[in-house]
Every structure is written in C-alpha cells, then in structure tokens.
Phi, psi and omega in degrees: 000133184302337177309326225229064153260124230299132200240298198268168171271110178351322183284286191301328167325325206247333169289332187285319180324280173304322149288354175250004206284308163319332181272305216263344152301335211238316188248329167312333169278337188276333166299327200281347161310306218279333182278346201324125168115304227255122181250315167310182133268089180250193185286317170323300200288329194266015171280338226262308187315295172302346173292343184276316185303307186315303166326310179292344176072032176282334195104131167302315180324277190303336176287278246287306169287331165283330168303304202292345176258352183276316199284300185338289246275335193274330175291324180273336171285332184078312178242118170233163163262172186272325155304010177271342196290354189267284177343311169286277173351280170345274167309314186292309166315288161332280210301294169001264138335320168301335166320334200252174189247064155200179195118332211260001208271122159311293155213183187290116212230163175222112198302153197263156176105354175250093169228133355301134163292125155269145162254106197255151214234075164217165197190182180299166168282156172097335179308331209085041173298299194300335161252353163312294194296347165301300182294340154294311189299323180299281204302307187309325183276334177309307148317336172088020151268155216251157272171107186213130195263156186231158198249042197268358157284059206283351187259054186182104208276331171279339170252015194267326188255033144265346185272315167313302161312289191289338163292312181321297190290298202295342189063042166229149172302166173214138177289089169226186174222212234206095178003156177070342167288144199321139144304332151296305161351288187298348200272318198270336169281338171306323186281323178311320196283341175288326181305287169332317171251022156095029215263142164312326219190119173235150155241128158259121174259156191231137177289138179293052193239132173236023158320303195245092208284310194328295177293354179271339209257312152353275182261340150301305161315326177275353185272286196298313211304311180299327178303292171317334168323295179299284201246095194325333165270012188251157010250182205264335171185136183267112165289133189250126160240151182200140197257102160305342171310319206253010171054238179298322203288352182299296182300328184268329160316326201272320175295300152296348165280320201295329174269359169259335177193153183280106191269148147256014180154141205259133160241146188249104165242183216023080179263358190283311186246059180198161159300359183257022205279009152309312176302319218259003188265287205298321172308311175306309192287317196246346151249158189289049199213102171309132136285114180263308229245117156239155192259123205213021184151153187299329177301156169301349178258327185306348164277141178208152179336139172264137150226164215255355180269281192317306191285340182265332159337290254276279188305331178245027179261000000 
C-alpha cells in the first residue's frame, strides 16, 4: 500500500520496532486465537477481532471504526481470508489515522518565528514527565537548539533534583528554587533567563497532582498568565504526558487535564515496557490532541516523533 514508505532510518526504525514488541506480541497471540479454525473473515472473526482490538486497549470507539471498514472491506471483496487479516488490519487503521491531519512528524522541530518556543510540561507524578523533558532537551539541543529547563515542580524536592540530573546530563541550564516556592515564580524567572541568553527553547515542568482539578486548574492558569509577562504567547504548546503502561487509564487522565487545561499535544511513554501499545492507535484517533512524542525505551535517544505511518508499519508487520 502506498501509505507505508520508509519515513525513518533503518536505526530509529528498529529502536520503534523492538519498543513495540510487547504489545504486538501480545495481540498476535490473541488474533492468531481469535482466527483459530478460520479460513474466511465472516462475522464470527470480527466479533472475535473486535475483542481483541478492546483488549489491546485501542479503545471501543476507534475498534468500532476500524470493524465498519473492515466488514466494507468483506462486502466489496466478497471474500477475504484470514491470512489476509494482518495486512487488512494494517491498512485500515493506518488509511483510519490518515483521516487525522497530525501524526506526520519526522523529526524534532519547532515552528520558526517563536522564539524562546515554550514548552509547559504537564501530567501526574510517575507518568515520566521529568525524563520526557530530559529527552527533549537532548533531541533539541542535538538540533543545535539552544535549551533552558525551567523547575515550577517545586512541591516535591525530588522532582526539582531529577531535573537537575538531567540539565546535568544533557549540558543545558536550569532555573530552579527551593522546594515550596511559588511555581510561578520559577516559570517567569526561567523565561527571563532564556530571553537573556537568546535560548531556542524553554521547558517547563509542573507539578503533577489531579486530586483537586480546581487548584491545578489554578495554578497552571497563574503559571501562563505570569509567563506572559516575558513572551506575550507562551506558552506555545502544553504538553500532556501519560504513561501508556496504564492503557485506558491513560485516557481517562488525558480527558481530566484537557478539562483542568488546554492541552496541545500529547506525549505517551513506556510503551516498551507493556502490552498496550494499542492505546497511541485510540488516542491518535479520538482525541482532537495530537500525539507528538512516544517513549519506546529507557535509553536518551528512545523518545521519538510519533508518526503514525512508522507506528502503525511497527506494530502489525
């Protein structure tokens, strides 16, 4: 099918390859179940097909569209067989996602004319928020952009010095104060300090808590508000992190923030290490929220551009 032409390099390719192997192992065995017997694609396989999609943690929603192009696909053909069914799958889910205009992205980029681009970072503790932003600031600077982390997760002393390891690691600054300090505070001396050296690119991390949508709500809004002072649009795009290890629950996180803040694009990590790697198909599909960023290993290079052509190859070859 013309959709599936090599977009990545044989290495990242192979790193996305090896980050999905759990999930796609994980629905192959339950497919190569659910066809057991079966030489047709008849109604029996796609009922058997959708449990799997669910299972797999794609979402009812998005199973529900991907069967209605599948059954089209049994009405115009008259016949497909079930070895056809990786294939079909393949294709539909793919042409599926080509419906959404986001997805496409190669590599790490910053639309030009924003400078410092802000990035405000936020999501539960535990999700990897703090090395999603280690692992940006690395691909950004790797571009020969220049890089300034801002620390506003101040209530919680362990994520103000895991960030600090990674500015560390990465060789880019970091803004930070003293656990208990406003967040704002930290978010608005970060941008000065980014203006002041010319920097490409600021990341902000936040505290993670959705006990109390209100105060999250809260404090995100006095964190842009303040921000604005410095670069009168930032910040330029709120990132959502959600740990694909948690499936649906992913989903139900990505739905309470979009409703505690206006998020703009989604990054999904340890997708390496779970079977659900299914959730970035339904996520890609049902919300209006681009995913750009997945987490596909533990190494400094494994976050990588989501594209939706390479991740749905990845997952049904």
């Amino acid at each position: 099918m013309s959709l599936f032409k090599r977009i990545f390099s044989k290495e990242k390719k192979e790193t996305l390859d090896k980050g999905l192997e759990k999930s796609k192992t994980s629905f192959f065995s339950k497919l190569s179940k659910a066809v057991a017997g079966k030489t047709k694609v008849d109604d029996d396989v796609l009922d058997n097909l959708e449990e799997v999609l669910v299972s797999s943690d794609v979402g009812v929603e998005t199973t529900l569209k991907v069967i209605d192009r599948i059954e089209e696909r049994v009405a115009k053909d008259k016949y497909l067989g079930t070895d056809e069914l990786n294939s079909i799958l393949r294709e539909e889910i793919a042409g599926l996602l080509a419906e959404t205009n986001v997805g496409n992205d190669t590599e790490f980029t910053i639309p030009e004319g924003k400078k410092p681009y802000v990035i405000m970072v936020v999501g539960v503790n535990g999700v990897g928020k703090t090395t999603t932003i280690g692992k940006l600031a690395s691909q950004f600077s790797k571009k020969g952009l220049k890089v300034v982390l801002g620390a506003a997760d101040t209530f919680r002393a362990a994520a103000i010095d895991q960030l600090q390891v990674w500015a560390d690691r990465v060789n880019v600054p970091i803004v930070r104060q003293e656990m208990g300090s406003d967040p704002a505070s930290v978010a608005y001396d970060t941008l000065k300090s980014a203006v002041s050296q010319d920097a490409d690119v600021v990341i902000i991390d936040t505290a993670g808590r959705l006990h109390n949508k209100v105060n999250l709500m809260n404090e995100l809004t006095k964190i842009k508000r303040v921000m604005q002072k410095v670069v009168e649009d930032a910040p330029h795009d709120v990132l959502l992190v959600l740990d694909g290890s948690t499936g649906q629950n992913a989903f139900e996180q990505a739905k309470q923030f979009t409703l505690a803040t206006e998020v703009t694009s989604l990054a999904v990590t340890k997708l390496d290490g779970t079977a659900k790697g299914g959730v970035v198909i339904g996520i890609s599909d049902q919300f209006q929220i681009p995913v750009k960023y997945i987490g596909v290993g533990e190494g400094i290079d494994d976050l990588q551009v989501f594209n939706k052509i390479e991740f749905v190859d990845s997952f049904f070859k």
